[in-house]
XYZ file of C-alpha atoms in Angstrom:
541
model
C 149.755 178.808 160.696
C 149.300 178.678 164.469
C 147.992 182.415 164.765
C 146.997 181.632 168.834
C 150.462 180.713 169.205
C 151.707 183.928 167.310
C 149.421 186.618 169.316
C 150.805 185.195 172.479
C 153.982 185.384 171.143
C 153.799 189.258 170.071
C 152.504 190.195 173.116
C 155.854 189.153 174.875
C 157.447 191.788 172.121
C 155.099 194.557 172.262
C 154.993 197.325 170.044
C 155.365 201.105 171.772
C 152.201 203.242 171.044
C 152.518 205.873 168.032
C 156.017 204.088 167.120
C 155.843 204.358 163.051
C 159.436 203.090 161.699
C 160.324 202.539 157.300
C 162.382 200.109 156.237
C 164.806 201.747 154.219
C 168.191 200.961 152.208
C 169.315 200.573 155.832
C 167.096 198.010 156.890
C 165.463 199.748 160.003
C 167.604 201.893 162.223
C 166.296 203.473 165.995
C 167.211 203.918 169.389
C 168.053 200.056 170.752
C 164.945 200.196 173.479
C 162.581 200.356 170.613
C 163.413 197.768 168.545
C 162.222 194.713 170.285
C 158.563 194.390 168.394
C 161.071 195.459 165.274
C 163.222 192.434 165.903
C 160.534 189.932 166.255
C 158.734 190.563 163.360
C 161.530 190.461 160.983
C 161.657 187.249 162.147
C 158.036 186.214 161.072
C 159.096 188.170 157.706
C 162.050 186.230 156.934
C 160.353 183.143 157.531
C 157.994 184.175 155.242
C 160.068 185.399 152.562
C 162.142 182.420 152.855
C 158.916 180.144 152.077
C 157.984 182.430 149.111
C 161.839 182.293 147.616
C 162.384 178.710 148.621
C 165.986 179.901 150.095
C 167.711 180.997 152.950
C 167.322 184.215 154.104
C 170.227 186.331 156.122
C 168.931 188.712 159.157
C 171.666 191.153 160.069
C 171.219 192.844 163.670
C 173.480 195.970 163.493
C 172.985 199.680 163.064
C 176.413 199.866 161.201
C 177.672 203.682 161.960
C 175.076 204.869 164.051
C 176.050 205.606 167.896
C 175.874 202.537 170.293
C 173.147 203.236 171.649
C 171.416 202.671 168.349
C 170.204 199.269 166.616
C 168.822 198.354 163.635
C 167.803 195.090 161.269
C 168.257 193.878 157.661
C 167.321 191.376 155.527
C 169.463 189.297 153.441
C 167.946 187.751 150.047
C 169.173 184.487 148.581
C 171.927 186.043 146.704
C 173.204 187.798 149.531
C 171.877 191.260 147.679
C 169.577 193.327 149.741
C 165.833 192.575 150.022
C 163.605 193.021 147.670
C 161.844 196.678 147.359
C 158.721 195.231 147.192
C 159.019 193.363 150.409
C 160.688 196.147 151.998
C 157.208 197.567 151.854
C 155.760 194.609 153.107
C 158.802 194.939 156.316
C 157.171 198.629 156.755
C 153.581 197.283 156.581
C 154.436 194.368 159.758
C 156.736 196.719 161.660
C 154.088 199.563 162.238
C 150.667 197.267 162.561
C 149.000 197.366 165.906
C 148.648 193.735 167.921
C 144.932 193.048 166.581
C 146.365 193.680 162.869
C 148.838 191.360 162.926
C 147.408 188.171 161.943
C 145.478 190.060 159.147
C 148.703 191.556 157.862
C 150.748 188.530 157.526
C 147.695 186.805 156.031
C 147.840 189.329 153.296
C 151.677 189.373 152.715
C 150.982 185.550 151.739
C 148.696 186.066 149.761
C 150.117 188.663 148.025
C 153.583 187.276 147.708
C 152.022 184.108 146.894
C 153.918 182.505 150.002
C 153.451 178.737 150.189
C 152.763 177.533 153.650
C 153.666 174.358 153.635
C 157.526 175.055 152.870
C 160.056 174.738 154.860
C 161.689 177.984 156.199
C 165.696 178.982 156.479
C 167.202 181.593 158.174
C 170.481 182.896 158.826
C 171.422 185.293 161.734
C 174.044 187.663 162.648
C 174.876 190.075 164.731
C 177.264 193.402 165.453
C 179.260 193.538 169.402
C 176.319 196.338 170.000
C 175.449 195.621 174.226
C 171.996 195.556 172.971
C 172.492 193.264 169.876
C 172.607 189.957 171.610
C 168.592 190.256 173.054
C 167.436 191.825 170.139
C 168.571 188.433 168.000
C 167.082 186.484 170.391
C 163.653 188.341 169.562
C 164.453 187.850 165.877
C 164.837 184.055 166.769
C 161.208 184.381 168.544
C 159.808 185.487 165.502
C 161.530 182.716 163.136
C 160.555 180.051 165.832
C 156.796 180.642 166.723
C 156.425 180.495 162.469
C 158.365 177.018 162.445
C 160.793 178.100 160.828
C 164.255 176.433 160.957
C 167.731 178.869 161.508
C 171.389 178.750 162.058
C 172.947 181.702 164.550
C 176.084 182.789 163.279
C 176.385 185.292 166.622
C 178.996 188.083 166.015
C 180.129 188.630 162.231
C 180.470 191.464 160.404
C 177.720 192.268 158.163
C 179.199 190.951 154.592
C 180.471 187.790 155.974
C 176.395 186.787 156.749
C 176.167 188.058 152.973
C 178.796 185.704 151.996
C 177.117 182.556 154.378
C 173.779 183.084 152.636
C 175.029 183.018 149.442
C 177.162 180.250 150.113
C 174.373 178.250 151.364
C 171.635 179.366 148.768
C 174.803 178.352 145.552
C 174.890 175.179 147.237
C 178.341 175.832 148.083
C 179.855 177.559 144.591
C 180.185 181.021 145.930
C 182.635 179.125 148.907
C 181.875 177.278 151.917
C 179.417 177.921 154.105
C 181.554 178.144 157.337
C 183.612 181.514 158.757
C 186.670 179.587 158.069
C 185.670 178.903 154.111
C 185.400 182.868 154.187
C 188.975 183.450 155.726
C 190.335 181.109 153.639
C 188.892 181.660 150.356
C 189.759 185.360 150.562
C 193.503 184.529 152.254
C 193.958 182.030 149.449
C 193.252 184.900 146.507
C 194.906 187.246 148.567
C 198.384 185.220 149.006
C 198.762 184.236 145.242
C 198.144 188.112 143.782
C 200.646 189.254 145.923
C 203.541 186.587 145.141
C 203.604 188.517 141.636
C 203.974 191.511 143.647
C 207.806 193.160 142.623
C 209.989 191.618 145.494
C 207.377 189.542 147.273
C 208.528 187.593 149.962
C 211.328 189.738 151.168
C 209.046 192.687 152.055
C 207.376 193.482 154.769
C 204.518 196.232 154.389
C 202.603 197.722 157.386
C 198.768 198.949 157.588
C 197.414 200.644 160.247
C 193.377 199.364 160.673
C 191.097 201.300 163.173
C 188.427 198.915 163.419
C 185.562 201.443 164.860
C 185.297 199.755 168.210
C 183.567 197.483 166.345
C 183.295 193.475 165.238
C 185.779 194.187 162.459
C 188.825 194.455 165.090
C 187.066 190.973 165.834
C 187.053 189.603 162.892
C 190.274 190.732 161.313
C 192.396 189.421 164.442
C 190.507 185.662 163.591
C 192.090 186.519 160.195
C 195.450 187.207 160.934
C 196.736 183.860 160.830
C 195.198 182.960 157.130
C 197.409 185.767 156.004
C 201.225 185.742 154.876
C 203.531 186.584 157.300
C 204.917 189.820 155.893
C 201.852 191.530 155.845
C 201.586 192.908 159.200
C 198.283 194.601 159.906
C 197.879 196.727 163.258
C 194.460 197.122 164.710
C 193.367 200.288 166.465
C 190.292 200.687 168.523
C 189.236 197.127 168.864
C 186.359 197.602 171.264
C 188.445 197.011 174.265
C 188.541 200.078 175.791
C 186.026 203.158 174.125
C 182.582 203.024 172.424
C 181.414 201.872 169.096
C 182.102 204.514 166.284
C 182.641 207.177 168.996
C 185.102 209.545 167.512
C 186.178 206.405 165.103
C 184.992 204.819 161.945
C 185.200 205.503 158.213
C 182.085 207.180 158.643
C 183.757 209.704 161.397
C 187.254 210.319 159.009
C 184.881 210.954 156.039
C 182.642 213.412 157.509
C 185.584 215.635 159.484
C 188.269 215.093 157.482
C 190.604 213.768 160.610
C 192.174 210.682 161.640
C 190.139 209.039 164.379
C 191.293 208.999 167.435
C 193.070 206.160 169.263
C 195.100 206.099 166.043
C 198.884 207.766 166.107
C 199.256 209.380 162.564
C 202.886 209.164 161.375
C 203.793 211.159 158.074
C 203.093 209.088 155.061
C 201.797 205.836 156.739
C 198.865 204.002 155.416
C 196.101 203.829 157.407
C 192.573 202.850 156.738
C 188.574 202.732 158.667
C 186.111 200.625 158.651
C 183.099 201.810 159.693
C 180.791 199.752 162.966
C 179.497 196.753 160.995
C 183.051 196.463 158.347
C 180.922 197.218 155.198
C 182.663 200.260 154.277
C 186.327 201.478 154.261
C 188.468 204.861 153.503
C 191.603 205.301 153.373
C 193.744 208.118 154.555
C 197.594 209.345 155.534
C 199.197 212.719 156.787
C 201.678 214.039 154.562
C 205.339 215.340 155.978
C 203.869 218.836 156.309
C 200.960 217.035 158.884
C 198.660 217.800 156.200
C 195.540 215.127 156.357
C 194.886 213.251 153.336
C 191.681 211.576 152.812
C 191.241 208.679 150.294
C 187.587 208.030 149.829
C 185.324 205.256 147.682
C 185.730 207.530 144.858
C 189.572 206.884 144.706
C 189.327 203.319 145.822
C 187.103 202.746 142.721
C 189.332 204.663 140.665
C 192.373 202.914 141.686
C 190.984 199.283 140.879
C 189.288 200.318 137.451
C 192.990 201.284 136.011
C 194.130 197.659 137.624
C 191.261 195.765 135.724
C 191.292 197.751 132.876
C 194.733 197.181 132.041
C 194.082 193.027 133.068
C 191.276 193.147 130.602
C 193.250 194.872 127.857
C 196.186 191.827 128.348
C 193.668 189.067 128.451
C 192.766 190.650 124.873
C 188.705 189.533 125.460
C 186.065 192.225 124.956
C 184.706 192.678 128.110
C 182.997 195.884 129.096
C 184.377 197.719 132.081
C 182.571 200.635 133.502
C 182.372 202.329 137.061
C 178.776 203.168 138.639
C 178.702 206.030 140.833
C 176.003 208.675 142.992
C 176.032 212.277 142.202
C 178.053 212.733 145.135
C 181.370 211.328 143.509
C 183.545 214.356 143.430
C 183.968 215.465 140.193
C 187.653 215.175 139.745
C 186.675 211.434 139.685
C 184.693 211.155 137.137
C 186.253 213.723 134.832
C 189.733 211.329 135.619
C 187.800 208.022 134.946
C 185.460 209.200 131.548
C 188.224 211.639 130.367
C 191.627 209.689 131.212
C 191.233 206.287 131.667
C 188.464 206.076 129.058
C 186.098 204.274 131.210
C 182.233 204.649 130.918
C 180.618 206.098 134.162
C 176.486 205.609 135.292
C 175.209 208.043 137.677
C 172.496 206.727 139.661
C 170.273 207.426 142.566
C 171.996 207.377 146.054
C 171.554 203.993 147.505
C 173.599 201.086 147.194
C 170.927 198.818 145.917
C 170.550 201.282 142.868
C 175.014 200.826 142.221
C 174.596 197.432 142.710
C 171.552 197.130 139.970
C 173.214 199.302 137.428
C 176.938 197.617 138.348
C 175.150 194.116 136.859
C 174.611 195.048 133.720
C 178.184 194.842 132.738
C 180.620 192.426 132.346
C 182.578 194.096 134.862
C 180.533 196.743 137.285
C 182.841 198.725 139.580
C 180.177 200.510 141.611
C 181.737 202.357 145.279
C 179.822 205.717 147.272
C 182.329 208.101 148.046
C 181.663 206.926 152.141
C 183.578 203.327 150.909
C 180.655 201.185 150.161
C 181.682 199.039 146.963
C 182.120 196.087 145.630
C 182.781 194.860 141.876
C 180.494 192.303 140.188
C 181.704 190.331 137.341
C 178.853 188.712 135.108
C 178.591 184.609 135.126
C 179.521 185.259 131.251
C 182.445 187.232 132.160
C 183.645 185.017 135.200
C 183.453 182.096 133.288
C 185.596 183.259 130.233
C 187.953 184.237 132.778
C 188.141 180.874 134.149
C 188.675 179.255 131.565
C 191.205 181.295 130.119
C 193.447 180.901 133.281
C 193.168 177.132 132.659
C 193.434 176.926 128.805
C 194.853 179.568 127.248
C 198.224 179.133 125.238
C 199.324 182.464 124.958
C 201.374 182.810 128.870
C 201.166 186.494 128.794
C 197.037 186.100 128.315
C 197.019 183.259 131.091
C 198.574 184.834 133.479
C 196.183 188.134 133.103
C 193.500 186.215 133.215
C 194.908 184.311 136.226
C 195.209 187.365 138.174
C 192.043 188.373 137.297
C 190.990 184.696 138.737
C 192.290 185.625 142.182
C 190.583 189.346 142.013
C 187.152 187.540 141.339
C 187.929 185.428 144.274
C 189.344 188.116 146.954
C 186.098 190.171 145.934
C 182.810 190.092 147.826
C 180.254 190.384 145.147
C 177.354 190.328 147.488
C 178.060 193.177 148.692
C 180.753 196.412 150.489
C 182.859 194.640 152.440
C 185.387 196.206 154.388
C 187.997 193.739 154.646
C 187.579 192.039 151.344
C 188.238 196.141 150.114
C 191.514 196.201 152.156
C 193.060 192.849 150.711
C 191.891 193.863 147.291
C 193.599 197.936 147.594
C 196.564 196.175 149.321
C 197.433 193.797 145.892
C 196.976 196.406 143.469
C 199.340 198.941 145.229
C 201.974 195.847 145.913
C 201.443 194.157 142.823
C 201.770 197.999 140.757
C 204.639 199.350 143.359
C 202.792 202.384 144.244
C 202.816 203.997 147.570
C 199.935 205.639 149.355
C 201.064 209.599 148.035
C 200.868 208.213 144.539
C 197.690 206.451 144.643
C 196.727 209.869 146.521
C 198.091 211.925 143.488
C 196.211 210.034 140.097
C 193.828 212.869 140.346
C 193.004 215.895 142.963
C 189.709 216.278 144.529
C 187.813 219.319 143.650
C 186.791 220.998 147.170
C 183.674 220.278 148.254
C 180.926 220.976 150.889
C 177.666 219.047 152.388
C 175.519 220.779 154.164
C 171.976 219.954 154.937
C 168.815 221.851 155.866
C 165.593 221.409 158.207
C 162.439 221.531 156.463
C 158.767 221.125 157.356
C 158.067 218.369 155.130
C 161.108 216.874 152.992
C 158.850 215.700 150.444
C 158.683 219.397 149.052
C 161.763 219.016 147.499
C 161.187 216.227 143.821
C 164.325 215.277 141.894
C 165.111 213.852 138.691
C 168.309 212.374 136.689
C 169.608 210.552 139.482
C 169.006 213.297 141.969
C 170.920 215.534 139.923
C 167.826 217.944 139.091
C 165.425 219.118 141.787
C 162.115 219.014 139.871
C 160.376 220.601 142.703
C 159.856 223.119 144.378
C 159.256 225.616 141.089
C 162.487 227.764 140.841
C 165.066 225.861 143.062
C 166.579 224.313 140.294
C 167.042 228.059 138.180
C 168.279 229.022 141.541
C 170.519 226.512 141.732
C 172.141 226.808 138.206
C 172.476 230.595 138.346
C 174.265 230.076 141.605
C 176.831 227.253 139.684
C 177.182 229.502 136.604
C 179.244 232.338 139.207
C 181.847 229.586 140.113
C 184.273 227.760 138.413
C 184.394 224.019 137.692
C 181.470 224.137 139.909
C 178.334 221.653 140.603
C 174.836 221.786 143.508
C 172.501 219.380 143.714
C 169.875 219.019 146.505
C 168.119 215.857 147.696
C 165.469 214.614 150.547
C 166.925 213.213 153.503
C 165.396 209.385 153.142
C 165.158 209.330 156.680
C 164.362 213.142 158.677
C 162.897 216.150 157.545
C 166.221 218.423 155.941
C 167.186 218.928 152.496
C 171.003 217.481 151.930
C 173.005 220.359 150.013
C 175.751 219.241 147.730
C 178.104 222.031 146.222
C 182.109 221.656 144.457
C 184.070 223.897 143.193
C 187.645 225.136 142.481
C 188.405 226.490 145.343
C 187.327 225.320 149.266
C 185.864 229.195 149.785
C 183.956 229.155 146.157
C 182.801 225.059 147.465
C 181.436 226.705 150.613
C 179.578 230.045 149.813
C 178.140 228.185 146.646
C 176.660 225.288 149.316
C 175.700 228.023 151.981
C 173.200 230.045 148.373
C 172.071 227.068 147.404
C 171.112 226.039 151.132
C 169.438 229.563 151.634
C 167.417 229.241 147.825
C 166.339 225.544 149.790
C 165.122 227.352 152.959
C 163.735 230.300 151.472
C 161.847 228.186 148.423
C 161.290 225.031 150.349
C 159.529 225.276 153.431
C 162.607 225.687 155.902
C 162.561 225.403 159.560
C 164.637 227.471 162.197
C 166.911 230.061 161.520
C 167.934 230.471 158.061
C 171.324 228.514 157.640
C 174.183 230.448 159.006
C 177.582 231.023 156.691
């Protein structure tokens, strides 16, 4: 390793003094101006984890919901899953050491990730439309370079497409081809065939209404257009022509205020869906004929395609386990609907989609969304190959054709990862291929009302959970607090959790009705101030 080469290098990206960032389930995130050091040395990290993995490795520049004037980086792993958690400590450890550390600290990420030196190195790039994305991937391409390591730009994609190209690449072409075009297509392709069994395909046309967040998802979905059929006409809204990224748009924006973005006319009872800046997460939504908003979030998304599977999965007559993964922010309505109704088994894990996506793979079918529209299914190589097969050789037509639809799902599906798009196509079969509009889809179960709310503290680390955040362990009390508070309400729930980012305490409270939802969140946030170390004025009703 040329470490004269590397120093002079660095010093063209240097870091700003006292900067300390953490690479979290987000990758890092920051204002744009500080992210150039950032950039670069994700670029000596993914050379290096691509040498210790023997694999290409996917860097993502984007800072996916955030304002515009924010960036951020993540890495891809060979799979196209997130990094590993032990080398997002190792991403921490690079980003924050001074100029004189650096050769020291890469010298000890090889040695402790046992990196072999003499490999070659492969890495994927991509980027968001961000003004400030295009010079920050040219640091990350400094970084990749002055380590010798070999990469392929991909320039503007939307973050699960570079999770598709790396897996792609790293299945030697099994997952699909490694090209924009094998994405469009193999997706178009599943997409087209579920919908021909759809009741009076062909002679239909059905409208969507897309706002694209200003983002690379109007991009991307306008180079998709033509793979599609014909009578599915999809409309894009803010498409980055004219306003900012995710200003007053996005899945993240409908989610949080309840309210269709703007730039988007709202007629009563069309469907209309988000995607948030980087097209990893989507909601639905519509406006009834009283103008009331409806909001369809992950929750209902996953709920909707766990009754399509689990009925494809009861035809095809195979015992294959089904069950849906979800945070302890899934409203409750869900998962009473799903455990209680439909019969399906539900996890609760910690917020974060790497922990869904670890829990979703131990089934033969994982169904794992975040009520913000970050999902996916995964289907185990057992279960995908049974299903395969059974499209190709089974006698009984009835099972085949099950098992072929099932085929296509597997296909339309990005199991790398939340993908926006892939979402849409998939929500768009099951509702043509069950005849269901958007009001019934909207009316399988009601949300309970609900309220987040979230409170500055001096140190977030005062506040310890257990059971998949469901329990504050710490500090002594909160949690009595907390369920004397729930007993007063009906169907009611409150759980607090640390912020993994700032210093406030994120409040969680349900309950039957909106004003029981919102005095039981405004308690529970006072028992957080008052027990917890709070900052400010105590939180306001």
């Amino acid at each position: 390793m040329d470490f004269e080469a590397l120093k002079k290098s660095s010093a063209l990206h240097p870091k700003p003094a006292g900067l300390a960032l953490q690479y979290g389930t987000a990758g890092f995130r920051a204002r744009a101006e500080q992210l150039d050091h950032i950039m670069f040395r994700m670029g000596l990290l993914a050379v290096l984890r691509s040498k210790a993995v023997a694999s290409t490795i996917g860097v993502v520049v984007t800072a996916s919901h955030n304002p515009e004037e924010d960036n951020g980086v993540k890495l891809v792993d060979p799979l196209g899953e997130m990094l590993h958690p032990s080398w997002e400590e190792y991403a921490t450890q690079l980003a924050n050491a001074e100029e004189e550390e650096l050769q020291s600290v890469v010298t000890e990420i090889c040695q402790k990730a046992a990196v072999n030196q003499h490999r070659d190195a492969s890495v994927f790039i991509g980027r968001d439309t961000r003004p400030s994305s295009e010079k920050l991937s040219q640091a990350v391409v400094d970084g990749i370079s002055v380590l010798g390591g070999q990469y392929h730009d991909y320039g503007l994609v939307t973050t699960p497409q570079l999770h598709y190209l790396v897996c792609c690449c790293n299945t030697q072409g099994q997952y699909g081809r490694v090209t924009l075009e094998g994405y469009y297509e193999k997706l178009s392709k599943a997409f087209t065939e579920l919908i021909k069994q759809a009741p009076g395909s062909g002679e239909l046309q059905w409208h969507l209404k897309v706002d694209c967040a200003n983002g690379i998802g109007a991009l991307k979905l306008s180079e998709m257009k033509p793979y599609l059929p014909k009578e599915v006409l999809i409309h894009l809204y803010n498409d980055g022509t004219k306003e900012k990224l995710n200003h007053f748009c996005g899945a993240d924006f409908v989610k949080v205020n309840q309210k269709a973005p703007r730039g988007l006319d709202l007629k009563p009872n069309e469907r209309c869906c988000s995607f948030d800046g980087d097209a990893d997460r989507i909601v639905y939504y519509y406006k009834d004929t009283s103008g009331q908003f409806h909001l369809i979030d992950g929750d209902k998304i996953a709920t909707l395609i766990s009754i399509f599977l689990k009925e494809l999965l009861a035809k095809v007559g195979q015992s294959l386990a089904l069950a849906v993964v979800q945070t302890a922010y899934a409203n409750g309505s869900s998962t009473r609907y799903l455990q209680e109704t439909l019969k399906v088994p539900v996890h609760c894990v910690k917020t974060g989609v790497k922990h869904l996506h670890h829990k979703a793979q131990e089934f033969d079918v994982g169904v794992y969304f975040e009520a913000n529209g970050h999902g996916t299914v995964l289907f185990s190589k057992a279960a995908e190959t049974k299903i395969r097969q059974l499209a190709k050789e089974e006698k009984d037509a009835e099972k085949r054709e099950a098992a072929k639809v099932l085929e296509n799902v597997i296909d339309l599906i990005n199991q790398t990862v939340g993908d926006a798009v892939s979402d849409m196509l998939v929500v768009e079969a099951i509702l043509a291929l069950k005849g269901l509009t958007v009001q019934q889809w909207d009316a399988i179960y009601t949300d309970l009302p609900n309220r987040l709310l979230k409170v500055q503290v001096a140190d977030r680390r005062a506040v310890g959970t257990a059971d998949a955040e469901r329990r504050a362990v710490s500090p002594a009390g909160l949690q009595q607090q907390i369920d004397a508070l729930v007993q007063q309400r009906r169907l009611a729930r409150a759980f607090v959790r640390p912020s993994g980012t700032e210093d406030v305490v994120r409040v969680y409270a349900e309950a039957d009705t909106q004003e029981a939802a919102d005095a039981l969140a405004h308690d529970v946030a006072l028992a957080v101030y008052h027990l917890a170390g709070g900052k400010g004025a105590p939180p306001q009703p």
